[in-house]
Short mmCIF file of C-alpha atoms and ligand atoms in Angstrom, two decimals:
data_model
loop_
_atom_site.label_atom_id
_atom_site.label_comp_id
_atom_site.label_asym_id
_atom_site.label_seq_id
_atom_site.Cartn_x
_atom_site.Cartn_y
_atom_site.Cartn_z
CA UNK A 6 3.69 0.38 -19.89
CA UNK A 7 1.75 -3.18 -18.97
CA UNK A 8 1.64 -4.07 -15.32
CA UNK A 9 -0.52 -6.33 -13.26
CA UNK A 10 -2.87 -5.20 -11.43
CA UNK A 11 -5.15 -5.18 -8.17
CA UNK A 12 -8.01 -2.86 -8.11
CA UNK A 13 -9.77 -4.59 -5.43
CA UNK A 14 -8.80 -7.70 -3.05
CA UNK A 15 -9.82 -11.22 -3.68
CA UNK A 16 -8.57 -14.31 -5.66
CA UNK A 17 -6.45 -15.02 -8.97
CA UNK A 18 -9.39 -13.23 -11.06
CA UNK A 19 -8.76 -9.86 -9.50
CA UNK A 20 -5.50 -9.50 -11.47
CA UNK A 21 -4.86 -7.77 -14.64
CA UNK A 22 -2.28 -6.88 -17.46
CA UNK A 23 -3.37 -3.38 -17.79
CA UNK A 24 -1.34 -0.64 -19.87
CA UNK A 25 -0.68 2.18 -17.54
CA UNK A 26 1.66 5.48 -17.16
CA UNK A 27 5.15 4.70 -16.54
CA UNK A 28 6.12 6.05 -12.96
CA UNK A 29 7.55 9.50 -12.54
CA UNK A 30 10.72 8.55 -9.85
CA UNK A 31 10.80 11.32 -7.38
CA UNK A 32 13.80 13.15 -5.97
CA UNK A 33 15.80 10.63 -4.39
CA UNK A 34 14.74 7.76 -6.64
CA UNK A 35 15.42 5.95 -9.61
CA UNK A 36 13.48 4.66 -13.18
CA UNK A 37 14.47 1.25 -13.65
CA UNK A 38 13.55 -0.56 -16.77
CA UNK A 39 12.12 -4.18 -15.71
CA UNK A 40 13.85 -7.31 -17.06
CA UNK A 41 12.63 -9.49 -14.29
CA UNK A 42 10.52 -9.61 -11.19
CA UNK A 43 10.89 -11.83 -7.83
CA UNK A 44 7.55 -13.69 -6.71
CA UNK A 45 6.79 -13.96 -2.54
CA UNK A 46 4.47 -15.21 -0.57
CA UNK A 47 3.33 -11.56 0.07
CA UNK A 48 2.20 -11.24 -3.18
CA UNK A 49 -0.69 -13.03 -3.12
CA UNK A 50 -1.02 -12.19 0.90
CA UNK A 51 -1.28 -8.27 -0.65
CA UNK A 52 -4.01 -9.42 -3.11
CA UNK A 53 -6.21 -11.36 -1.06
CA UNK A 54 -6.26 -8.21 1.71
CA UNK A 55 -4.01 -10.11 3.96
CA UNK A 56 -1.22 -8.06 4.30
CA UNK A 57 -2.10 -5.50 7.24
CA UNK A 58 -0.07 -2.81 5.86
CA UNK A 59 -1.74 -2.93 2.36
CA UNK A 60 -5.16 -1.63 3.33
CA UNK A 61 -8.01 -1.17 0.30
CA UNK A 62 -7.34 2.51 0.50
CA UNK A 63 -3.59 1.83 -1.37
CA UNK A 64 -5.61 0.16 -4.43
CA UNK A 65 -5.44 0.35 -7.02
CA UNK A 66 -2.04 -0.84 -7.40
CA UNK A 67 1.08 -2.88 -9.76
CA UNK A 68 1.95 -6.25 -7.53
CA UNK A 69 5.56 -7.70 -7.13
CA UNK A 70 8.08 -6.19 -4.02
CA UNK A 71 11.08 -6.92 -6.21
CA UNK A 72 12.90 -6.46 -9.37
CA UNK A 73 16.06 -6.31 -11.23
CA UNK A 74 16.67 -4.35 -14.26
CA UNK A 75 18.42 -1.29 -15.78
CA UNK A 76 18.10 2.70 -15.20
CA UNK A 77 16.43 4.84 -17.21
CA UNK A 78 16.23 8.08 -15.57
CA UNK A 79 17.21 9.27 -12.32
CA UNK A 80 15.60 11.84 -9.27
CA UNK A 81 17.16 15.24 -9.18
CA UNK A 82 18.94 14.14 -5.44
CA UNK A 83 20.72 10.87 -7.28
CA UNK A 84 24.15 10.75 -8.16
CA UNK A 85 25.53 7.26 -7.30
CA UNK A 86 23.79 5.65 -10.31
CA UNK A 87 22.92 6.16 -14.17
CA UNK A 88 20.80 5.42 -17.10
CA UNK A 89 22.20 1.98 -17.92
CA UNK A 90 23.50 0.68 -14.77
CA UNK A 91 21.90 -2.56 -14.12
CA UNK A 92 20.45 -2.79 -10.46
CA UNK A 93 18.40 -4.96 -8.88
CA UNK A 94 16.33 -4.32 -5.32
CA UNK A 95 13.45 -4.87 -2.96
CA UNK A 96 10.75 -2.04 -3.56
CA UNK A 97 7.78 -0.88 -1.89
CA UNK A 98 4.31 -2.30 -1.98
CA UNK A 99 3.59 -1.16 -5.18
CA UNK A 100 5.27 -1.89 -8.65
CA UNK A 101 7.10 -5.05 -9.21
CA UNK A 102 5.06 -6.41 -11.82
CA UNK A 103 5.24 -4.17 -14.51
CA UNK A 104 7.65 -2.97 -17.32
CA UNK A 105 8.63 0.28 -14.97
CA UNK A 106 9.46 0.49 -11.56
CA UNK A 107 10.94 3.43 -9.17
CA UNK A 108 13.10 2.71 -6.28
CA UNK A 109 14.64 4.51 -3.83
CA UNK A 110 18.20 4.62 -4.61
CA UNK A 111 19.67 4.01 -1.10
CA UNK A 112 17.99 0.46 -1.56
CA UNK A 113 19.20 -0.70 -4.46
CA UNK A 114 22.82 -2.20 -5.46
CA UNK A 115 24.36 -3.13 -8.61
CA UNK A 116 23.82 -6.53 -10.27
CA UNK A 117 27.15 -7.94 -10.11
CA UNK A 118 28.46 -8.26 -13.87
CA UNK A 119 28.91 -12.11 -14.00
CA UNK A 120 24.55 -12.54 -12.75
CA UNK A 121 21.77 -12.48 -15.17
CA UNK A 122 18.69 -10.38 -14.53
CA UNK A 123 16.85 -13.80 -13.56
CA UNK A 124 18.93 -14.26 -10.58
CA UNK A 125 19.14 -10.84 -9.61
CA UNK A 126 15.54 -10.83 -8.82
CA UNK A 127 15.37 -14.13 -6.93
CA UNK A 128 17.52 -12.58 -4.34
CA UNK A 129 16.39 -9.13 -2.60
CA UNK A 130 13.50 -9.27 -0.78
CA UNK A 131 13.76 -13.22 0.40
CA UNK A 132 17.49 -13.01 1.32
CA UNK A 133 17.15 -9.51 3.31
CA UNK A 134 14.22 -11.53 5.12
CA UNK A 135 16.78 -14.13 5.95
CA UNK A 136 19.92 -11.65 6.34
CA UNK A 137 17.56 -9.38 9.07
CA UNK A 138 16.48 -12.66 10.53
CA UNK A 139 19.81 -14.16 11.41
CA UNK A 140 21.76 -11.50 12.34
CA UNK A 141 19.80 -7.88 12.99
CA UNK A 142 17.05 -9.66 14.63
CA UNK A 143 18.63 -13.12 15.66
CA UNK A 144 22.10 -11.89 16.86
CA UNK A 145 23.13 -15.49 14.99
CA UNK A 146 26.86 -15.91 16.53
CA UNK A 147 29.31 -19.06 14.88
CA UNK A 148 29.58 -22.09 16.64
CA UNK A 149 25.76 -21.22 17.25
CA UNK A 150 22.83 -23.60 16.84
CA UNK A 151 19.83 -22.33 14.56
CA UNK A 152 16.46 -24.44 13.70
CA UNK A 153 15.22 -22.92 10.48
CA UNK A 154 11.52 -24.08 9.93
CA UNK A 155 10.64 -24.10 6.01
CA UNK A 156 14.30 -24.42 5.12
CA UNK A 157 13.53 -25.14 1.16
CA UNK A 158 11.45 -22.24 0.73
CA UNK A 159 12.65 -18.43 -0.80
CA UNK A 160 13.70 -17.08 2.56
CA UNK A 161 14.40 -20.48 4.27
CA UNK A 162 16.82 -21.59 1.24
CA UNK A 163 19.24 -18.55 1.78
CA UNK A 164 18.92 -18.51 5.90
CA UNK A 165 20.16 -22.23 5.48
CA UNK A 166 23.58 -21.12 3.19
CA UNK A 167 23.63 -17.58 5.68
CA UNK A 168 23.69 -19.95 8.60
CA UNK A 169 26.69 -22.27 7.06
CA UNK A 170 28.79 -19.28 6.01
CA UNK A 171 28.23 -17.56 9.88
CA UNK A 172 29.83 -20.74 11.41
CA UNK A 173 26.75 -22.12 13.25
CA UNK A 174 25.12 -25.65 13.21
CA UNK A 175 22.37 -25.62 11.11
CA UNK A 176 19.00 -27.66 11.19
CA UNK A 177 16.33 -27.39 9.20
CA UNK A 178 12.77 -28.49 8.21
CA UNK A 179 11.13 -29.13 5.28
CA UNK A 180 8.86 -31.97 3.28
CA UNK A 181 10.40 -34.96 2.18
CA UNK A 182 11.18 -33.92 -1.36
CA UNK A 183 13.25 -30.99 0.31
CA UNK A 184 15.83 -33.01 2.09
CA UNK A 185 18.18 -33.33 -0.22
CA UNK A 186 18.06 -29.54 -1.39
CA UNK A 187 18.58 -28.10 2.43
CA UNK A 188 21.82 -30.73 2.83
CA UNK A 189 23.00 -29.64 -0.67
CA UNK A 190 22.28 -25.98 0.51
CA UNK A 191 24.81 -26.76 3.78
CA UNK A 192 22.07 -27.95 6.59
CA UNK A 193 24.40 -30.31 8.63
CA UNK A 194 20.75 -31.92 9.91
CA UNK A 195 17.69 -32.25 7.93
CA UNK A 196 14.00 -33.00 9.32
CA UNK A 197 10.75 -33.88 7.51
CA UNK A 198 7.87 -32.09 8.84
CA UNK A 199 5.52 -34.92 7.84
CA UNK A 200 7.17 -37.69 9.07
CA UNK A 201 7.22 -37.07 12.96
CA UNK A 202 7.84 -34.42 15.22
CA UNK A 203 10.41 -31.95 14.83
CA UNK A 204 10.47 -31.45 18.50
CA UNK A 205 11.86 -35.55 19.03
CA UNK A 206 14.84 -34.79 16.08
CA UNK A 207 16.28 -31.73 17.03
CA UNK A 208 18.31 -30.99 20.32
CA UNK A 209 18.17 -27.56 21.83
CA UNK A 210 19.08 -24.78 19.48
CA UNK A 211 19.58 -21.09 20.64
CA UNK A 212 18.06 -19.52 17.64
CA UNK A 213 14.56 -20.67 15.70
CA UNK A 214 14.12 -18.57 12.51
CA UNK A 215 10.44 -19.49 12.07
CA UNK A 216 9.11 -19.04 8.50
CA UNK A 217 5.61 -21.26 9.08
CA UNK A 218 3.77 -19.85 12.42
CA UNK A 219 0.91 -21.72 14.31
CA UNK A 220 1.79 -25.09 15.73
CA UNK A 221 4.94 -24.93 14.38
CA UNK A 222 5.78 -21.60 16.10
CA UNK A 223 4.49 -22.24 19.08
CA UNK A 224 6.25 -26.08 19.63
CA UNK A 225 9.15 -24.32 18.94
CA UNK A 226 9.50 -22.78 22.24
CA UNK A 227 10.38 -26.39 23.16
CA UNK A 228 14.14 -26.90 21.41
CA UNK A 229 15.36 -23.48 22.70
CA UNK A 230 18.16 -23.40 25.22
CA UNK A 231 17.59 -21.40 28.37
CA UNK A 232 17.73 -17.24 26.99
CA UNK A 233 17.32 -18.74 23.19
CA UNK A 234 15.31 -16.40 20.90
CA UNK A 235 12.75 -17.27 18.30
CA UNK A 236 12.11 -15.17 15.31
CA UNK A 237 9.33 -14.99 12.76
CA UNK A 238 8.56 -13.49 10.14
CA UNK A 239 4.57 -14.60 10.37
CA UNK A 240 2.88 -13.96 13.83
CA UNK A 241 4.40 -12.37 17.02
CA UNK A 242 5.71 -15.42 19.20
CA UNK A 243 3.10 -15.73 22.46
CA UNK A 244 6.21 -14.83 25.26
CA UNK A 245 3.42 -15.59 27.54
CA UNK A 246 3.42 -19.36 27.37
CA UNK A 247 5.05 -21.16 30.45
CA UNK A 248 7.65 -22.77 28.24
CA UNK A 249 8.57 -19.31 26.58
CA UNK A 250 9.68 -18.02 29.79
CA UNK A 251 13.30 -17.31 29.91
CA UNK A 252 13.51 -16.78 26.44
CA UNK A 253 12.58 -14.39 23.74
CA UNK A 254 10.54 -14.16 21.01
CA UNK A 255 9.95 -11.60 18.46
CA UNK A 256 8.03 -11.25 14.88
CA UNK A 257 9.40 -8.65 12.55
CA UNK A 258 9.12 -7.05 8.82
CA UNK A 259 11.71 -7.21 6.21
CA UNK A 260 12.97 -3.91 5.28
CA UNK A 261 14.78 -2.49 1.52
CA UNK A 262 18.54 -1.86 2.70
CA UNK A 263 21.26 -1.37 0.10
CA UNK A 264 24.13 -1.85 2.18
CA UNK A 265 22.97 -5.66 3.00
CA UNK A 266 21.86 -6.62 0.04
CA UNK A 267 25.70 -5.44 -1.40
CA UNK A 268 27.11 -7.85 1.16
CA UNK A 269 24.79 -10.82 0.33
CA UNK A 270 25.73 -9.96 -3.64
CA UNK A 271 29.22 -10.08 -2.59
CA UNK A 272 28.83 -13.73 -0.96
CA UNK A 273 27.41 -14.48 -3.82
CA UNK A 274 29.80 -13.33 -6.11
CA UNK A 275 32.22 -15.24 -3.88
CA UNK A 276 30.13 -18.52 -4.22
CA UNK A 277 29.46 -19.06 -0.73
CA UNK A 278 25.62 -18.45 -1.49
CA UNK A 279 23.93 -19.13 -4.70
CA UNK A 280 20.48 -18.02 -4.91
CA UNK A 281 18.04 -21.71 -6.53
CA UNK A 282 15.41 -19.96 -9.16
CA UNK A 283 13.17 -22.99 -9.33
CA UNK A 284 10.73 -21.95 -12.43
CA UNK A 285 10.32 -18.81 -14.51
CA UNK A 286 6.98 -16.96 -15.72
CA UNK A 287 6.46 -14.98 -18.28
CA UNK A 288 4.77 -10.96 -16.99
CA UNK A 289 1.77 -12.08 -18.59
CA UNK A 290 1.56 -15.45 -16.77
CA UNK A 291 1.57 -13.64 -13.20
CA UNK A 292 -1.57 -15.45 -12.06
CA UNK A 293 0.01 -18.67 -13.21
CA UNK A 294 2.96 -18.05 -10.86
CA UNK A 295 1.22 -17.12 -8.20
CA UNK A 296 -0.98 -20.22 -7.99
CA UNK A 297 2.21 -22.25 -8.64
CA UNK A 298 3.71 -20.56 -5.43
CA UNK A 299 1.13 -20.90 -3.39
CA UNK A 300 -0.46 -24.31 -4.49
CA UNK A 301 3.32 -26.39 -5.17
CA UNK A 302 6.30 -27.49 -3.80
CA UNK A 303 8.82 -25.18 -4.75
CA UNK A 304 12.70 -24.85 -4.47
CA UNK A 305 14.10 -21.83 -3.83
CA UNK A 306 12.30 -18.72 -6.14
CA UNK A 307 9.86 -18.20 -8.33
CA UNK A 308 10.79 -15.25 -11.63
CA UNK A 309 8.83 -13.06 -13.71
CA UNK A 310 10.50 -12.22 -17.19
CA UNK A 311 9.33 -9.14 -17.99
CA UNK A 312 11.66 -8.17 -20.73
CA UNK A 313 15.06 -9.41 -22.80
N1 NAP B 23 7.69 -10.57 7.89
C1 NAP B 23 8.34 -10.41 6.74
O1 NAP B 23 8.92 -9.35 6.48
C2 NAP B 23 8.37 -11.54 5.73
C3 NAP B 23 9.34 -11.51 4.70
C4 NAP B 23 9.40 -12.60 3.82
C5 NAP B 23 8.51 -13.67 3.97
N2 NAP B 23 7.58 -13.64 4.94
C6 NAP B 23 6.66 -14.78 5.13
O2 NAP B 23 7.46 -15.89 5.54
C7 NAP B 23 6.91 -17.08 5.02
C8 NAP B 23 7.99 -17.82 4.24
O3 NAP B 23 8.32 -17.08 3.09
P1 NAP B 23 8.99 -17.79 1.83
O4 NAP B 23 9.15 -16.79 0.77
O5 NAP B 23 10.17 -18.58 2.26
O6 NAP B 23 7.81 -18.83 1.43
P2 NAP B 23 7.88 -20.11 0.48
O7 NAP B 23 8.88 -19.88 -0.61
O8 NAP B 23 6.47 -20.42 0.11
O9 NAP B 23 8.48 -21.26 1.39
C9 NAP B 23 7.81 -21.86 2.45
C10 NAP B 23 8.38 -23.26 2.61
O10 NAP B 23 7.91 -23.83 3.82
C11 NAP B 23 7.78 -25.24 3.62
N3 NAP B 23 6.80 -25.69 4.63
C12 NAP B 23 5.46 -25.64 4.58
N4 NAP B 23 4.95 -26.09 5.75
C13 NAP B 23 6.00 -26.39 6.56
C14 NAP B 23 6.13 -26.89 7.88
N5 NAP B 23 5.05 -27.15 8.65
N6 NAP B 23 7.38 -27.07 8.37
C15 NAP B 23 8.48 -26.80 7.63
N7 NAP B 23 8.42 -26.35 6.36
C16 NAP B 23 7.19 -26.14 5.83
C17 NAP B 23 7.36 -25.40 2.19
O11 NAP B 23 7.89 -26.60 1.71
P3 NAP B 23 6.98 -27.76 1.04
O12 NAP B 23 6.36 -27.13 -0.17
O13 NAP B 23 7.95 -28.80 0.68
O14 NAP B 23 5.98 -28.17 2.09
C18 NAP B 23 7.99 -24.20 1.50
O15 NAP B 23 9.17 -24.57 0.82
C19 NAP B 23 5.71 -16.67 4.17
O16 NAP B 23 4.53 -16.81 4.94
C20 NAP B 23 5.97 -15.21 3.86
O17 NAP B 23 4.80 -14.46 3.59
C21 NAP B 23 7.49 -12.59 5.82
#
């Protein structure tokens, strides 16, 4: 099968379209058949040898964390699925890329039968980032106030429609092209990072989902009520700062979970969230979308198409 690969760490020239076995899917996983891949942040973090739990010692491997595509074979310990159900899912950090993937079968879910493969892909491992952010790690309640830093971005675009469905008032930051995407997403309050401090527009909030780190992290500290908490998924919060006291702070890692990702599908179905996929890439073109990621302003997701 053709995948991209990483045989060492470095820049866009490190990656490949190599022909290479298709996976064997152990016991408790499944063989899915690639029609489109999601592109993160991560992916380029994982080439470069900035992704701590991707150490040189796990190379030479496929990139891409997500996919969406159809069954072709399945582990001896599988029942709930088939060759030919369509599924999509966030996988481990190896395999996305390519024209074969295997995934655990406890964290994958079916692609709903009115979404296309495209769209499938957009949505598991950004909106499990935001789902875990708001609620298993935020404890986001309705009538709530949540800042969301980066609000346009994959994960920031679905914490922004999470955030309007749980009930809570919703501000959010992004660059002045952005503004009108995070109020069309639901953000009752929208702030351009460029144009002034965020600190000066935004009254306390009890939650900060924090999806840019540094300054921006640590100013943060600033709009939270008394006992607020302040997520990221970037660097652990410093707790030890005088205005962090009396509240918390906490940095953690997206995990693959079924279950959610059937719920978020289910909103989705139900058009309370619709997943933005702002430009597609061809598999081949997976150094292309990379540098468009990481180098543009984008909307919502970046796709591979891998097949029809
Ligand atoms: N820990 C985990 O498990 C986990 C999981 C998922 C993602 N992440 C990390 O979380 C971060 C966000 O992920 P993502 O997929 O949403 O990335 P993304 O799609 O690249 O989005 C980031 C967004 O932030 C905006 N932005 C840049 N600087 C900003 C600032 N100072 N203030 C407010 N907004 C700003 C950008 O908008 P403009 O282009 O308009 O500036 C962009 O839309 C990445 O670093 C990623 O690696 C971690």
């Amino acid at each position: 099968m053709k995948a991209i690969r990483i045989d060492h760490f470095g820049h866009e020239d490190t990656m490949h379209l190599e022909d290479v076995p298709r996976p064997t899917p152990k016991a408790d996983e499944l063989l899915v058949k690639v029609a489109a891949a999601g592109v993160n942040p991560v992916d380029y973090k994982i080439r470069e040898g900035q992704y701590p739990a991707v150490k040189a010692d796990a190379l030479p491997l496929t990139l891409g964390r997500e996919i969406a595509g159809t069954v072709v074979e399945v582990g001896s310990q599988v029942s709930a699925y088939k060759p030919g159900d369509k599924v999509f899912a966030m996988i481990g950090a190896d395999g996305g890329y390519a024209e074969y993937a295997r995934v655990k079968a406890s964290n994958v879910d079916r692609i709903p039968s009115t979404m296309d493969a495209v769209t499938a892909a957009a949505i598991p491992l950004a909106a499990l980032t935001a789902w875990q952010a708001l609620y298993d790690q935020g404890q986001l309640q309705p009538n709530e106030r949540v800042l969301i830093h980066g609000g346009s971005g994959g994960v920031g675009h679905f914490a922004i429609q999470f955030a309007r469905v749980c009930g809570a008032e919703v501000f959010a930051t992004g660059s002045k092209a952005s503004l009108n995407f995070m109020k069309e997403l639901g953000a009752h309050h929208v702030i351009d990072y460029k144009a002034g401090r965020f600190e000066d527009e935004c009254p306390e909030v009890d939650l900060v989902i924090d999806l840019i780190g540094g300054e921006t992290q640590k100013r943060s500290w600033d709009v939270l009520v008394d006992g607020g908490r302040l997520v990221s998924t970037l660097q652990a919060p410093d707790t030890s700062l005088p205005q962090a006291q009396g509240k918390r702070g906490l940095r953690f890692t997206v995990k693959p979970n079924g279950k959610q990702l059937h719920e978020i599908a289910a909103l989705i179905v139900a058009r309370q969230v619709k997943p933005y996929v702002h430009r597609t890439f061809e598999l081949e073109n997976a150094v292309e979308a990379l540098h468009y990621l990481a180098t543009e302003h984008v909307e919502g997701k970046i796709v591979l198409k891998v097949a029809s």
